Coordinates of C-alpha atoms in Angstrom, one line a residue:
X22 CA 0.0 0.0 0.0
X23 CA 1.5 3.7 -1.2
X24 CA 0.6 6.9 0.3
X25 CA 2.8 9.8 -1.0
X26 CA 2.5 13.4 -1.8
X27 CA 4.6 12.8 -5.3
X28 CA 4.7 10.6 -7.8
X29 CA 7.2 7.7 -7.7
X30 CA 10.6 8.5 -10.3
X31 CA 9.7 8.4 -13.5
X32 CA 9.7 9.9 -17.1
X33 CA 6.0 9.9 -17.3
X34 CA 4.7 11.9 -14.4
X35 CA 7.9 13.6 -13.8
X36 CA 8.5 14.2 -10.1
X37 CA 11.2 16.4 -10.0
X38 CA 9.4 19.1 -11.8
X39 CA 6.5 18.9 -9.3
X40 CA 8.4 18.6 -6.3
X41 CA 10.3 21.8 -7.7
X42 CA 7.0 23.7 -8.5
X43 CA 5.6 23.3 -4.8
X44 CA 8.6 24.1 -3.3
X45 CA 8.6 27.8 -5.4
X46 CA 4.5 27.7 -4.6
X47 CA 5.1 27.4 -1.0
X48 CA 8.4 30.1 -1.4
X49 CA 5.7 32.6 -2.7
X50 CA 3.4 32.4 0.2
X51 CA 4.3 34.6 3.4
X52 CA 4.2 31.9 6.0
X53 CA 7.0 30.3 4.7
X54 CA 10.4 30.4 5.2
X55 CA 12.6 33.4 4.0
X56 CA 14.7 33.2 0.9
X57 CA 16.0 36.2 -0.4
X58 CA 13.1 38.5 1.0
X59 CA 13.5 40.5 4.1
X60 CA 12.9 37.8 7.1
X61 CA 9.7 38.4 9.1
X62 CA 11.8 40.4 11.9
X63 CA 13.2 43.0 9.6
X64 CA 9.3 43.3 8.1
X65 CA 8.3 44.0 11.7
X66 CA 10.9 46.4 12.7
X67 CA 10.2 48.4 9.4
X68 CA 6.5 48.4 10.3
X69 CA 7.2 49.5 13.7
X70 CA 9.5 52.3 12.3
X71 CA 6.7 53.8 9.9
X72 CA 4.1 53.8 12.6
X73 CA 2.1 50.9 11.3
X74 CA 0.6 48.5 14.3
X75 CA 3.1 45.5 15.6
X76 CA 0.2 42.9 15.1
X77 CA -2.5 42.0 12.7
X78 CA -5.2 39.8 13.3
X79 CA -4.7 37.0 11.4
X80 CA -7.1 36.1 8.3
X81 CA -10.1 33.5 9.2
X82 CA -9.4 30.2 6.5
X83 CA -11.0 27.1 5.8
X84 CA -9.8 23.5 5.2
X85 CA -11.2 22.1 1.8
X86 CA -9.9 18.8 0.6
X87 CA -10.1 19.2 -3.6
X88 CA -9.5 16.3 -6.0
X89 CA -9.5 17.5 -10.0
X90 CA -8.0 15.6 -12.8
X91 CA -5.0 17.6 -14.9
X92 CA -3.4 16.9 -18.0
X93 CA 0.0 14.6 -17.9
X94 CA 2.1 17.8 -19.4
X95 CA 4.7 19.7 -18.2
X96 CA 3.4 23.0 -16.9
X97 CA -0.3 21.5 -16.2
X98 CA 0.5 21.3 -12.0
X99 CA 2.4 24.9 -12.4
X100 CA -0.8 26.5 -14.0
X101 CA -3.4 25.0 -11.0
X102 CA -0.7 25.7 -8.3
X103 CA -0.9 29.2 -9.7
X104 CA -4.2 29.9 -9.6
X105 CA -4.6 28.5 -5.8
X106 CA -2.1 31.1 -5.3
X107 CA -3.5 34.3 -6.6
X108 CA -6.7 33.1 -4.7
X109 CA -4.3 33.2 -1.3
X110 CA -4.6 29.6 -1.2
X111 CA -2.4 27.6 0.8
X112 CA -0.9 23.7 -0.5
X113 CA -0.8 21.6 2.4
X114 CA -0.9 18.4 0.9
X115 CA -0.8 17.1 -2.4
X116 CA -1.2 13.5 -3.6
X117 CA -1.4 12.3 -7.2
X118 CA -3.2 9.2 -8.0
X119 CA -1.9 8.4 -12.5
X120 CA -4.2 7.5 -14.6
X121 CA -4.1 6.3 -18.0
X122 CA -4.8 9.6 -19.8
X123 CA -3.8 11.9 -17.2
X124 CA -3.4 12.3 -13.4
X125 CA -5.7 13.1 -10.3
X126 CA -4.7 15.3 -7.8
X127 CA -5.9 15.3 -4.5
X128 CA -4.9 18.2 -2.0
X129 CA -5.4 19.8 1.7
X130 CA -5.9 23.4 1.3
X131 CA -6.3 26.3 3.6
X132 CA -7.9 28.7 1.8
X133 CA -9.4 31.9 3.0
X134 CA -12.8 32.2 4.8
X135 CA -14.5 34.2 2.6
X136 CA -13.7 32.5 -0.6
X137 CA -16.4 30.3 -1.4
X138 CA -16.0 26.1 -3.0
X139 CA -18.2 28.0 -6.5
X140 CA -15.0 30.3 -6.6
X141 CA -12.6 27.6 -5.8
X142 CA -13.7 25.5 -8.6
X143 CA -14.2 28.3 -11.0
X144 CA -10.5 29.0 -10.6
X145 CA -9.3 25.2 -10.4
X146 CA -11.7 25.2 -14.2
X147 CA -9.8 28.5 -15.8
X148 CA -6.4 26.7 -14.7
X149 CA -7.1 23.1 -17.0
X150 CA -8.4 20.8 -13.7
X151 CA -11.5 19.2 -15.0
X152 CA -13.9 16.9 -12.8
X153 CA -13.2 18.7 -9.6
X154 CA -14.3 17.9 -6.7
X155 CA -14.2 20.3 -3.3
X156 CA -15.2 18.9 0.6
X157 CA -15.0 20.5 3.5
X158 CA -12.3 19.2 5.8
X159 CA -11.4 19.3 9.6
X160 CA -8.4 18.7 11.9
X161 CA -8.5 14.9 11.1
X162 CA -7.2 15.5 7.6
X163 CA -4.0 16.9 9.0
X164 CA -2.8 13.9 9.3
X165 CA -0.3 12.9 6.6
X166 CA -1.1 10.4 4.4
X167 CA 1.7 7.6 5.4
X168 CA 0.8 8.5 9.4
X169 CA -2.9 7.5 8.0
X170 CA -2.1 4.1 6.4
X171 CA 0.2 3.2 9.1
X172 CA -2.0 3.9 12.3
X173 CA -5.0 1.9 10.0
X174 CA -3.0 -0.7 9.0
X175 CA -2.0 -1.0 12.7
X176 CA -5.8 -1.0 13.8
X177 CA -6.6 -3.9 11.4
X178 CA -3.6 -6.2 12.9
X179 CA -5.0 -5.7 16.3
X180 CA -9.1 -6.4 15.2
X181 CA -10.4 -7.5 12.5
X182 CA -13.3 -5.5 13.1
X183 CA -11.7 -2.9 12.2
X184 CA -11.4 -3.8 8.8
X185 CA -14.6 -2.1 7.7
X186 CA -13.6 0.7 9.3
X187 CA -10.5 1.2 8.3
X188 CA -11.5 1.1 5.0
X189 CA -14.0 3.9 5.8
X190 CA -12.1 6.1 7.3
X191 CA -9.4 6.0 4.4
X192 CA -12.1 7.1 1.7
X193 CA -14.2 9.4 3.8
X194 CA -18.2 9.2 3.0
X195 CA -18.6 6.2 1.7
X196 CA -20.9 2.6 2.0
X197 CA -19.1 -0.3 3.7
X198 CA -21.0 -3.5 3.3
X199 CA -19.8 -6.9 4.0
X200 CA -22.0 -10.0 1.9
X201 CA -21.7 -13.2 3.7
X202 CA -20.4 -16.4 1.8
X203 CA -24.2 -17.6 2.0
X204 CA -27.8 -15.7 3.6
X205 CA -29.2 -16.9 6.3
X206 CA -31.8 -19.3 3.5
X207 CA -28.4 -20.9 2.6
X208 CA -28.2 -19.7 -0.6
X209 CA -24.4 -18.2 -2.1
X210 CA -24.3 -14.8 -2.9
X211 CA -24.6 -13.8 -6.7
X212 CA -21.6 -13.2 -7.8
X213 CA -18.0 -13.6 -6.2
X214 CA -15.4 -11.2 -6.9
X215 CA -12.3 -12.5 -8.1
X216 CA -9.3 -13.0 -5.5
X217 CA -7.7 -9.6 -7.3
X218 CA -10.9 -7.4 -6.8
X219 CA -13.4 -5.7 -9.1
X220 CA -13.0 -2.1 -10.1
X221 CA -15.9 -0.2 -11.3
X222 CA -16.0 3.4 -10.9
X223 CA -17.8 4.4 -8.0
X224 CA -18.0 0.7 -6.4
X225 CA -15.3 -1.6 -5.5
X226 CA -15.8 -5.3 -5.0
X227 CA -13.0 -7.2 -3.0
X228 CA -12.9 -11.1 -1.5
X229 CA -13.4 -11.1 2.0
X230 CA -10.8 -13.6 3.3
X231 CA -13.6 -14.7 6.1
X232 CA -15.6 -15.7 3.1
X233 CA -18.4 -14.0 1.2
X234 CA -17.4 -9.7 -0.2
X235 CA -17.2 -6.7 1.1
X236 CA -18.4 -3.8 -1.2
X237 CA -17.2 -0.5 -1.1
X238 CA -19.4 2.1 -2.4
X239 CA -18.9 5.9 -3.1
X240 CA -21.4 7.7 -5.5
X241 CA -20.1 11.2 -5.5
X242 CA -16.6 10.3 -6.4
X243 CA -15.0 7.7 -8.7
X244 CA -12.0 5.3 -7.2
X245 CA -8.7 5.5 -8.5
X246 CA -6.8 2.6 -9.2
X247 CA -4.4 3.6 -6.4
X248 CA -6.7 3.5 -4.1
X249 CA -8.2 0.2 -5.2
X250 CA -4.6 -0.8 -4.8
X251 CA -4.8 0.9 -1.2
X252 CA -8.1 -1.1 -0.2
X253 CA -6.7 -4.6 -1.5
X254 CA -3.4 -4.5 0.5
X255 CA -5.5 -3.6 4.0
X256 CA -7.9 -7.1 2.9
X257 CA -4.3 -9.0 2.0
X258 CA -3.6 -7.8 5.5
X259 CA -6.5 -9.0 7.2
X260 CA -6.3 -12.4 5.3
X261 CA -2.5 -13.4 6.0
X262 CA -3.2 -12.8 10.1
X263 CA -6.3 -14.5 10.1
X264 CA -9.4 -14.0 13.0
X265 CA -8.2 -12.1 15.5
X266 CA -10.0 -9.9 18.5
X267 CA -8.6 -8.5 21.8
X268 CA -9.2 -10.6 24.3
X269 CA -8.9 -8.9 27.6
X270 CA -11.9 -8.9 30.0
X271 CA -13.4 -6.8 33.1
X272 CA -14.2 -8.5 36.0
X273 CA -17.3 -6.4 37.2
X274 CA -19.4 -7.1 40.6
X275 CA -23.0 -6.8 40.0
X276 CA -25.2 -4.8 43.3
X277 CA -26.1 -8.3 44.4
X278 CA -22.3 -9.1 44.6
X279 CA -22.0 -11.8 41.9
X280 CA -19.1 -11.2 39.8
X281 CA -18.9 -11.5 35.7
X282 CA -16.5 -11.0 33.4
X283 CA -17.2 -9.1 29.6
X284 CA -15.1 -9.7 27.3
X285 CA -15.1 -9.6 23.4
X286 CA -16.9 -12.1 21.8
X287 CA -16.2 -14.0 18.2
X288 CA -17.1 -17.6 16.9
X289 CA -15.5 -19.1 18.9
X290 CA -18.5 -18.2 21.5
X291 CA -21.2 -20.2 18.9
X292 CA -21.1 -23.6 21.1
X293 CA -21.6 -21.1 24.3
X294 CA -24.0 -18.7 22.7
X295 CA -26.7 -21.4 21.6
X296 CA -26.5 -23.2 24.7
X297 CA -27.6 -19.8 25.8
X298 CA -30.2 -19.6 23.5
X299 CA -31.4 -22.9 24.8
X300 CA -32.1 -21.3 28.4
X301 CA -33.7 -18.7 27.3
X302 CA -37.6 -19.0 27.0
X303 CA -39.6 -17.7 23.3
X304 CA -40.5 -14.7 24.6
X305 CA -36.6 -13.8 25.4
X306 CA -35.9 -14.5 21.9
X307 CA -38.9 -12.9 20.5
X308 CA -38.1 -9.7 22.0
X309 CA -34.4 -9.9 21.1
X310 CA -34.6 -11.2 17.5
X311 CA -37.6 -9.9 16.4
X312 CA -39.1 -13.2 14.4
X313 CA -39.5 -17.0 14.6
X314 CA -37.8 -18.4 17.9
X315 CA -36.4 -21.0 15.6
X316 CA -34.4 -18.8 13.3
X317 CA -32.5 -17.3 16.2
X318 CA -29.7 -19.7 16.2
X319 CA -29.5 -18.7 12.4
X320 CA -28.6 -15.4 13.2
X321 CA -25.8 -16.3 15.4
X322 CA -22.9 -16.9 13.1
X323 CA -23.6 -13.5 11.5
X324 CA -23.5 -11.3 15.0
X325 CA -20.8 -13.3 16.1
X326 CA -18.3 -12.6 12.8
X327 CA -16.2 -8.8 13.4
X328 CA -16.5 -8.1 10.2
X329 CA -20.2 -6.9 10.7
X330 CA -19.6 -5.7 13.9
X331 CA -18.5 -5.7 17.6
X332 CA -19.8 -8.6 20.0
X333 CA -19.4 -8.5 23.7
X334 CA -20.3 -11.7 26.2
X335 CA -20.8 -11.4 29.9
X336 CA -19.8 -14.3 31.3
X337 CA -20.2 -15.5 34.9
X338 CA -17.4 -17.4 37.1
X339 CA -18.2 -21.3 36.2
X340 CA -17.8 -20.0 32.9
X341 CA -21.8 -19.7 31.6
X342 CA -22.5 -17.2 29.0
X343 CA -26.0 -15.2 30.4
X344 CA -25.5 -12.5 27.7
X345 CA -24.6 -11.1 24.7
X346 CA -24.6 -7.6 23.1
X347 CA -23.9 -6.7 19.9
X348 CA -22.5 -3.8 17.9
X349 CA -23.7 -3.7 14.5
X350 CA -22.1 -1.1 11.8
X351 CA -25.0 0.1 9.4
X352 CA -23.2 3.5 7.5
X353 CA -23.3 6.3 9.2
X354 CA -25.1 4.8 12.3
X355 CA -24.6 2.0 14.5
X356 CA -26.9 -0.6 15.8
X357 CA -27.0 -1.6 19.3
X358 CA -28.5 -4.7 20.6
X359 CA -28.8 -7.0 23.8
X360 CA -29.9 -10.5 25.1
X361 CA -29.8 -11.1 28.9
X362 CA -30.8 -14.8 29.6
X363 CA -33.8 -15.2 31.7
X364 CA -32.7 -15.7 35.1
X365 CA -29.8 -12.9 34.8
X366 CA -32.7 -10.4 33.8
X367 CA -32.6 -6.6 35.6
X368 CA -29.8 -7.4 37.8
X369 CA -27.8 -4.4 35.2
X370 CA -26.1 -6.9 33.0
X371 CA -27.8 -5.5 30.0
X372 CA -26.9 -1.8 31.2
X373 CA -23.0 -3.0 31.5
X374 CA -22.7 -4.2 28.0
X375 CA -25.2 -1.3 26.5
X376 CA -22.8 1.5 28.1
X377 CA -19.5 -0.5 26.9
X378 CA -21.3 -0.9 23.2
X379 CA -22.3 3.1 23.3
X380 CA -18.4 3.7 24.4
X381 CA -17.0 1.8 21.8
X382 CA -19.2 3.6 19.1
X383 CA -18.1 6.5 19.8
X384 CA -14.5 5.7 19.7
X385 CA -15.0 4.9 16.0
X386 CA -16.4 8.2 15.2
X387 CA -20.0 7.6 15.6
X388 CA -22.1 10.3 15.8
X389 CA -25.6 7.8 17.0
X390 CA -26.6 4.9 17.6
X391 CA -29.8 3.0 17.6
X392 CA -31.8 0.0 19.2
X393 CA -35.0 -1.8 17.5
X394 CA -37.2 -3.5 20.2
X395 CA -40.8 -3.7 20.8
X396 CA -42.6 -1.1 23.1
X397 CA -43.3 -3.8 25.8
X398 CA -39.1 -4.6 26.1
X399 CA -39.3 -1.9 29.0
X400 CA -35.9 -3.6 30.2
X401 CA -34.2 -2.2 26.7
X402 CA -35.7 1.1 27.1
X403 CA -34.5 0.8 30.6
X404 CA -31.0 0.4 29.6
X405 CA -31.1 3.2 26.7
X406 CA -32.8 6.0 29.8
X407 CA -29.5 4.6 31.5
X408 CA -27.0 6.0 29.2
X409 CA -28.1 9.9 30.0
X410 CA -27.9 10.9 26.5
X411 CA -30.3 12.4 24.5
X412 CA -33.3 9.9 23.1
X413 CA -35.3 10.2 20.5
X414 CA -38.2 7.8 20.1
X415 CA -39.8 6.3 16.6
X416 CA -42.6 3.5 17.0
X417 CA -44.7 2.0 14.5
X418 CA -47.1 -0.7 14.8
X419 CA -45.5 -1.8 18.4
X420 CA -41.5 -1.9 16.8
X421 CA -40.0 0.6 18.7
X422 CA -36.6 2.7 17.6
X423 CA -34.4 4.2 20.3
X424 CA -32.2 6.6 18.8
X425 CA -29.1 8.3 21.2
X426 CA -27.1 11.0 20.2
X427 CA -23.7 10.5 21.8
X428 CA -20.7 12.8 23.0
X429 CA -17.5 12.6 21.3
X430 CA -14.9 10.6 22.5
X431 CA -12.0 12.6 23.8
X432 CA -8.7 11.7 21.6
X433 CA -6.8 9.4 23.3
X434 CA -3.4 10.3 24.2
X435 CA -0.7 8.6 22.0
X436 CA 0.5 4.9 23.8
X437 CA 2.5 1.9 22.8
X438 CA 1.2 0.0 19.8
X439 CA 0.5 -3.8 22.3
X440 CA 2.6 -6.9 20.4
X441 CA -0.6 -8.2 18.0
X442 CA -2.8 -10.8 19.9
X443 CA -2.3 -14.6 19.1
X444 CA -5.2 -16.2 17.0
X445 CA -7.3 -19.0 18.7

């Protein structure tokens, strides 16, 4: 996987020319370093001499993230970079992504406030880019782009749940979905893609190594073949460490002093999990699963695999799983889920895991996230009152849709990446 803000060496795309031309861009601009112009202290002293205030406020500026296609010519990159600059726009970051016919280039900008993404694109337009495309960005974007593949590459080792996001994250707004080898009737999917990946525009189609695909989708903006390239070595990734989740538990004691322990959950809970199933009476299941009692075990398999989500099991000290809840990944939302076995019912297992799932969301950047139940599951919307957030509440012939709104997660403070977990 390459991330870089030039082109490899070559005759074709000709990176020395480039690299020259933002080097003079960035020479022109006045927060740069001083060549042969007075240096910022002699400018001051000279201001100070003629009267003229010490200080200016400095100039409000936004962050746009622009991608536009130029011609493969010398002089093509020097025409664009020019234009951003009698606009007062600011280079700081440039990838290119060749093409066949041409090259895309994708930059970080800080351009002034008042200059709006019409103006923007009208200049990018008079300068040769064509197909240009403008986004606001934020802090996050700041990040280089090696940093980026490199800290998401290191999240995948660790989890393979966070394949799916990873991917997301490295193309912005885009649809993640992961098609099983076979739906829950038993039948295989359509089509498999081949084990190199299927390119088509705005839709990329890759093997999932746990069987079955996962499809990327992203309507507004095509896919390059670098980044196809990009998306393919993060899934060879996945596939050559094989299923892997973090394993560490807490030990919590419930108010009536019992003591479980919750801990991440994968397939390798199936054998505990429908045992579970088996203690729990049909109107457990019904409530939980929303359909026949006897499909539940069906489901299973699905909730348990990371690559659709996060599961967490709550499990008691002899070892008997009384609950599971589940983190589901639906775009921009998350679903959240829970199933407390009979007997282990409103002693505030279900509240446990419900807070841990809400936490974990928000960690991945979640802005909501939702559960479906029925208006009579008062121990769900229990459990959702719980989390102090704001609620907002959808129902429809007795399926009721919880809705929180949730706080962003502070940034974690940079630690030690932990030696990768050992499969089991």
């Amino acid at each position: 996987m390459t991330f870089r803000a030039t082109p490899e060496p070559s005759s074709r795309h000709r990176p020395r020319w480039r690299h020259e031309l933002v080097a003079w861009w960035s020479r022109r601009q006045d927060h740069a370093p001083p060549g042969s112009s007075p240096s910022p202290a002699a400018d001051a002293h000279s201001a100070h001499a003629a009267g003229a205030p010490e200080t200016t406020a400095p100039e409000a500026t936004t962050l746009w993230r622009m991608r536009t296609t130029v011609r493969d010519e010398p002089g093509a990159l020097a025409a664009l970079c020019a234009a951003l600059a009698g606009h007062r726009v600011d280079i700081l970051a440039l990838q290119t992504h060749p093409l066949a016919d041409g090259t895309v280039d994708e930059f970080l900008l800080r351009a002034p406030e008042a200059l709006a993404s019409a103006e923007l694109t009208d200049a990018v337009a008079a300068a040769g880019g064509s197909d240009t495309w403008v986004e606001r960005a934020d802090a996050h974007d700041l990040v280089d782009a090696p940093t980026r593949a490199l800290t998401l590459a290191t999240r995948t080792a660790l989890d393979a749940a966070e394949l799916p996001l990873a991917l997301r994250q490295l193309f912005g707004r885009c649809t993640i979905r992961s098609v099983p080898a076979k739906s829950f009737g038993g039948r295989s999917p359509e089509s498999t893609p081949p084990a190199e990946g299927v390119l088509e525009e705005t839709v990329m189609r890759l093997r999932d190594p746990s069987g079955g695909a996962i499809v990327i989708e992203r309507p507004y903006l095509p896919f390059t073949p670098t980044e196809f390239a990009r998306a393919r070595a993060l899934v060879e990734l996945d596939a050559r460490l094989g299923p892997r989740i973090p394993h560490d538990g807490d030990v919590l004691t419930l108010p009536e002093g019992n003591a479980i322990t919750v801990r991440r959950a994968d397939s390798g809970d199936l054998a505990a999990a429908r045992d579970m199933h088996a203690r729990c009476s049909p109107a457990t299941l019904a409530l939980r699963y929303h359909g026949p009692v006897g499909d539940a075990d069906r489901y299973l398999a699905h909730l348990l695999s990371p690559r659709f989500g996060r599961t967490l099991a709550a499990y008691t000290a002899s070892g008997r799983l009384v609950a599971l809840g589940h983190l589901l990944w639906d775009g921009d939302e998350a679903e959240v889920a829970l199933i407390v076995e009979d007997e282990w019912q409103r002693r505030g297992v279900g509240g446990q895991l419900l807070r841990r799932l809400v936490a974990m969301a928000a960690e991945t950047g979640y802005e909501s996230v939702y559960a479906v139940t029925q208006s009579a599951n008062t121990g769900m919307v229990t459990a959702m009152r719980s989390l102090e957030l704001p609620l907002d509440y959808q129902i429809e012939q007795g399926t009721l849709v919880i809705s929180a709104r949730l706080d962003p997660a502070p940034a974690p403070a940079p630690a030690p990446v932990p030696p990768l977990p050992h499969s089991r």
